[in-house]
Amino acid sequence: MIVDAAVRCFYQHGYDGSSVRDIAQEAGVTPAALYHYYSSKQNLLVDIIARFMASSIDKTEAALRRAGPDPVARLFAAAQAHVLWNASDVASSFIVNSEIRSLEPANREQNIAQRDRLQRLFDACVEEGCAEGVFTAPWPLEASRAVVVMCTFVARWYRESGPLSPEEIAWRYGHMALSLVGATRGPRFEPPTYESESVNAP
């Protein structure tokens, strides 16, 4: 309840524009009750960001396990998982990727460590593909970083009211990820059914 209220406040008004009193009012509790669970607004932000990043890592690792050893299938699955997770909670994704500036130094280091861990999952996949000759990217790490940024950014424009489902968007982004790394072949999956060729932009 308190975390959800904080997400709404930070998403609508930004971290600096949201007070503890604002969050407590949004949650329907007193500031004293909020302080019983969180000692500061900073701790609330840290919890929101850490939870979201931990789930990002877990979901990417799970996708990689399901995909098996083939680098093409692995990158395709990882990109899809990252799109789906960020599209599932655009408010939290926005906060995670815009409010790193608001984290205190020690908390920022913790967040950077989580980001690095997520990025390394993609890096390893791309490097494996290059080593096996199924990816031709001349700069594997830069291409891997571009894939993560591209998939993360879906949360900036995705709307549930749009004509494409998250699964359809993720399928397209999986293919774009393979294009970014110069894949010599595509995944052997059937595409989802599209209702429209438009994207879910507002």
Short mmCIF file of C-alpha atoms in Angstrom, two decimals, residues 46-180:
data_model
loop_
_atom_site.label_atom_id
_atom_site.label_comp_id
_atom_site.label_asym_id
_atom_site.label_seq_id
_atom_site.Cartn_x
_atom_site.Cartn_y
_atom_site.Cartn_z
CA VAL A 46 15.61 2.62 -2.64
CA ASP A 47 13.06 -0.12 -1.98
CA ILE A 48 11.10 0.65 -5.15
CA ILE A 49 14.21 0.66 -7.31
CA ALA A 50 15.85 -2.37 -5.71
CA ARG A 51 12.70 -4.48 -5.98
CA PHE A 52 12.17 -3.61 -9.63
CA MET A 53 15.79 -4.27 -10.56
CA ALA A 54 15.87 -7.57 -8.65
CA SER A 55 12.80 -8.72 -10.59
CA SER A 56 14.39 -7.55 -13.85
CA ILE A 57 17.38 -9.77 -13.15
CA ASP A 58 15.26 -12.73 -12.05
CA LYS A 59 13.01 -12.57 -15.10
CA THR A 60 15.94 -12.26 -17.50
CA GLU A 61 17.75 -15.19 -15.88
CA ALA A 62 14.59 -17.29 -16.08
CA ALA A 63 14.14 -16.42 -19.76
CA LEU A 64 17.73 -17.39 -20.50
CA ARG A 65 17.31 -20.73 -18.74
CA ARG A 66 14.15 -21.52 -20.69
CA ALA A 67 15.79 -20.58 -23.99
CA GLY A 68 18.57 -23.15 -23.69
CA PRO A 69 22.11 -22.89 -25.08
CA ASP A 70 21.46 -21.27 -28.48
CA PRO A 71 22.63 -17.61 -28.35
CA VAL A 72 19.98 -16.54 -30.87
CA ALA A 73 17.17 -18.00 -28.81
CA ARG A 74 18.74 -16.67 -25.61
CA LEU A 75 19.02 -13.06 -26.75
CA PHE A 76 15.56 -13.18 -28.30
CA ALA A 77 14.11 -14.49 -25.03
CA ALA A 78 16.02 -12.03 -22.85
CA ALA A 79 14.90 -9.06 -24.93
CA GLN A 80 11.31 -10.24 -24.83
CA ALA A 81 11.42 -10.72 -21.06
CA HIS A 82 12.88 -7.26 -20.53
CA VAL A 83 10.22 -5.61 -22.68
CA LEU A 84 7.41 -7.50 -20.96
CA TRP A 85 8.65 -6.64 -17.48
CA ASN A 86 9.08 -2.92 -18.20
CA ALA A 87 5.72 -2.74 -19.97
CA SER A 88 4.04 -4.47 -17.03
CA ASP A 89 4.79 -1.57 -14.67
CA VAL A 90 5.57 1.59 -16.60
CA ALA A 91 5.42 3.79 -13.49
CA SER A 92 8.07 1.83 -11.59
CA SER A 93 10.20 1.49 -14.71
CA PHE A 94 10.08 5.24 -15.23
CA ILE A 95 11.10 5.87 -11.62
CA VAL A 96 13.94 3.34 -11.79
CA ASN A 97 15.34 4.93 -14.92
CA SER A 98 14.81 8.61 -14.07
CA GLU A 99 15.40 8.87 -10.34
CA ILE A 100 18.86 7.33 -10.08
CA ARG A 101 19.92 10.98 -9.79
CA SER A 102 17.96 11.20 -6.53
CA LEU A 103 19.74 8.30 -4.85
CA GLU A 104 22.30 9.05 -2.18
CA PRO A 105 25.84 7.91 -3.09
CA ALA A 106 25.81 4.54 -1.28
CA ASN A 107 22.35 3.75 -2.60
CA ARG A 108 23.38 4.76 -6.10
CA GLU A 109 26.29 2.34 -5.94
CA GLN A 110 23.89 -0.45 -4.98
CA ASN A 111 21.66 0.40 -7.91
CA ILE A 112 24.58 0.55 -10.33
CA ALA A 113 25.66 -2.91 -9.16
CA GLN A 114 22.21 -4.27 -9.98
CA ARG A 115 22.22 -2.56 -13.37
CA ASP A 116 25.65 -3.98 -14.12
CA ARG A 117 24.48 -7.47 -13.19
CA LEU A 118 21.52 -7.20 -15.55
CA GLN A 119 23.70 -5.82 -18.33
CA ARG A 120 26.22 -8.65 -17.94
CA LEU A 121 23.47 -11.19 -18.64
CA PHE A 122 22.94 -9.60 -22.05
CA ASP A 123 26.67 -9.05 -22.60
CA ALA A 124 27.46 -12.72 -22.04
CA CYS A 125 24.75 -13.76 -24.47
CA VAL A 126 25.99 -11.43 -27.20
CA GLU A 127 29.62 -12.38 -26.67
CA GLU A 128 28.71 -16.07 -26.89
CA GLY A 129 26.88 -15.43 -30.15
CA CYS A 130 29.84 -13.55 -31.60
CA ALA A 131 32.22 -16.31 -30.53
CA GLU A 132 30.02 -18.90 -32.25
CA GLY A 133 29.69 -16.80 -35.38
CA VAL A 134 25.90 -16.38 -35.21
CA PHE A 135 26.23 -12.67 -34.30
CA THR A 136 28.38 -10.35 -36.39
CA ALA A 137 28.32 -7.15 -34.30
CA PRO A 138 31.73 -5.45 -34.56
CA TRP A 139 31.27 -3.99 -31.06
CA PRO A 140 29.45 -6.66 -29.01
CA LEU A 141 29.29 -4.79 -25.70
CA GLU A 142 28.00 -1.59 -27.29
CA ALA A 143 25.39 -3.59 -29.20
CA SER A 144 24.36 -5.38 -26.01
CA ARG A 145 23.97 -2.08 -24.19
CA ALA A 146 21.85 -0.74 -27.05
CA VAL A 147 19.55 -3.77 -26.77
CA VAL A 148 18.97 -3.20 -23.06
CA VAL A 149 18.32 0.53 -23.50
CA MET A 150 15.94 -0.10 -26.39
CA CYS A 151 13.91 -2.67 -24.46
CA THR A 152 13.84 -0.57 -21.30
CA PHE A 153 12.59 2.48 -23.17
CA VAL A 154 9.35 0.72 -24.14
CA ALA A 155 7.99 1.82 -20.74
CA ARG A 156 8.28 5.45 -21.84
CA TRP A 157 5.68 5.15 -24.57
CA TYR A 158 3.70 1.94 -24.02
CA ARG A 159 -0.01 2.35 -23.25
CA GLU A 160 -2.47 -0.44 -22.47
CA SER A 161 -5.00 1.26 -24.74
CA GLY A 162 -2.77 0.82 -27.79
CA PRO A 163 -3.48 -1.75 -30.52
CA LEU A 164 -0.53 -4.06 -29.76
CA SER A 165 -0.32 -6.36 -26.78
CA PRO A 166 2.89 -6.44 -24.71
CA GLU A 167 3.61 -9.88 -26.17
CA GLU A 168 3.38 -8.57 -29.71
CA ILE A 169 5.64 -5.64 -28.92
CA ALA A 170 8.12 -7.94 -27.19
CA TRP A 171 8.19 -10.25 -30.23
CA ARG A 172 9.08 -7.34 -32.50
CA TYR A 173 11.71 -6.07 -30.11
CA GLY A 174 13.20 -9.54 -29.91
CA HIS A 175 13.79 -9.37 -33.65
CA MET A 176 15.17 -5.84 -33.44
CA ALA A 177 17.59 -7.02 -30.76
CA LEU A 178 18.84 -9.70 -33.13
CA SER A 179 19.24 -7.08 -35.86
CA LEU A 180 21.31 -4.90 -33.55
#
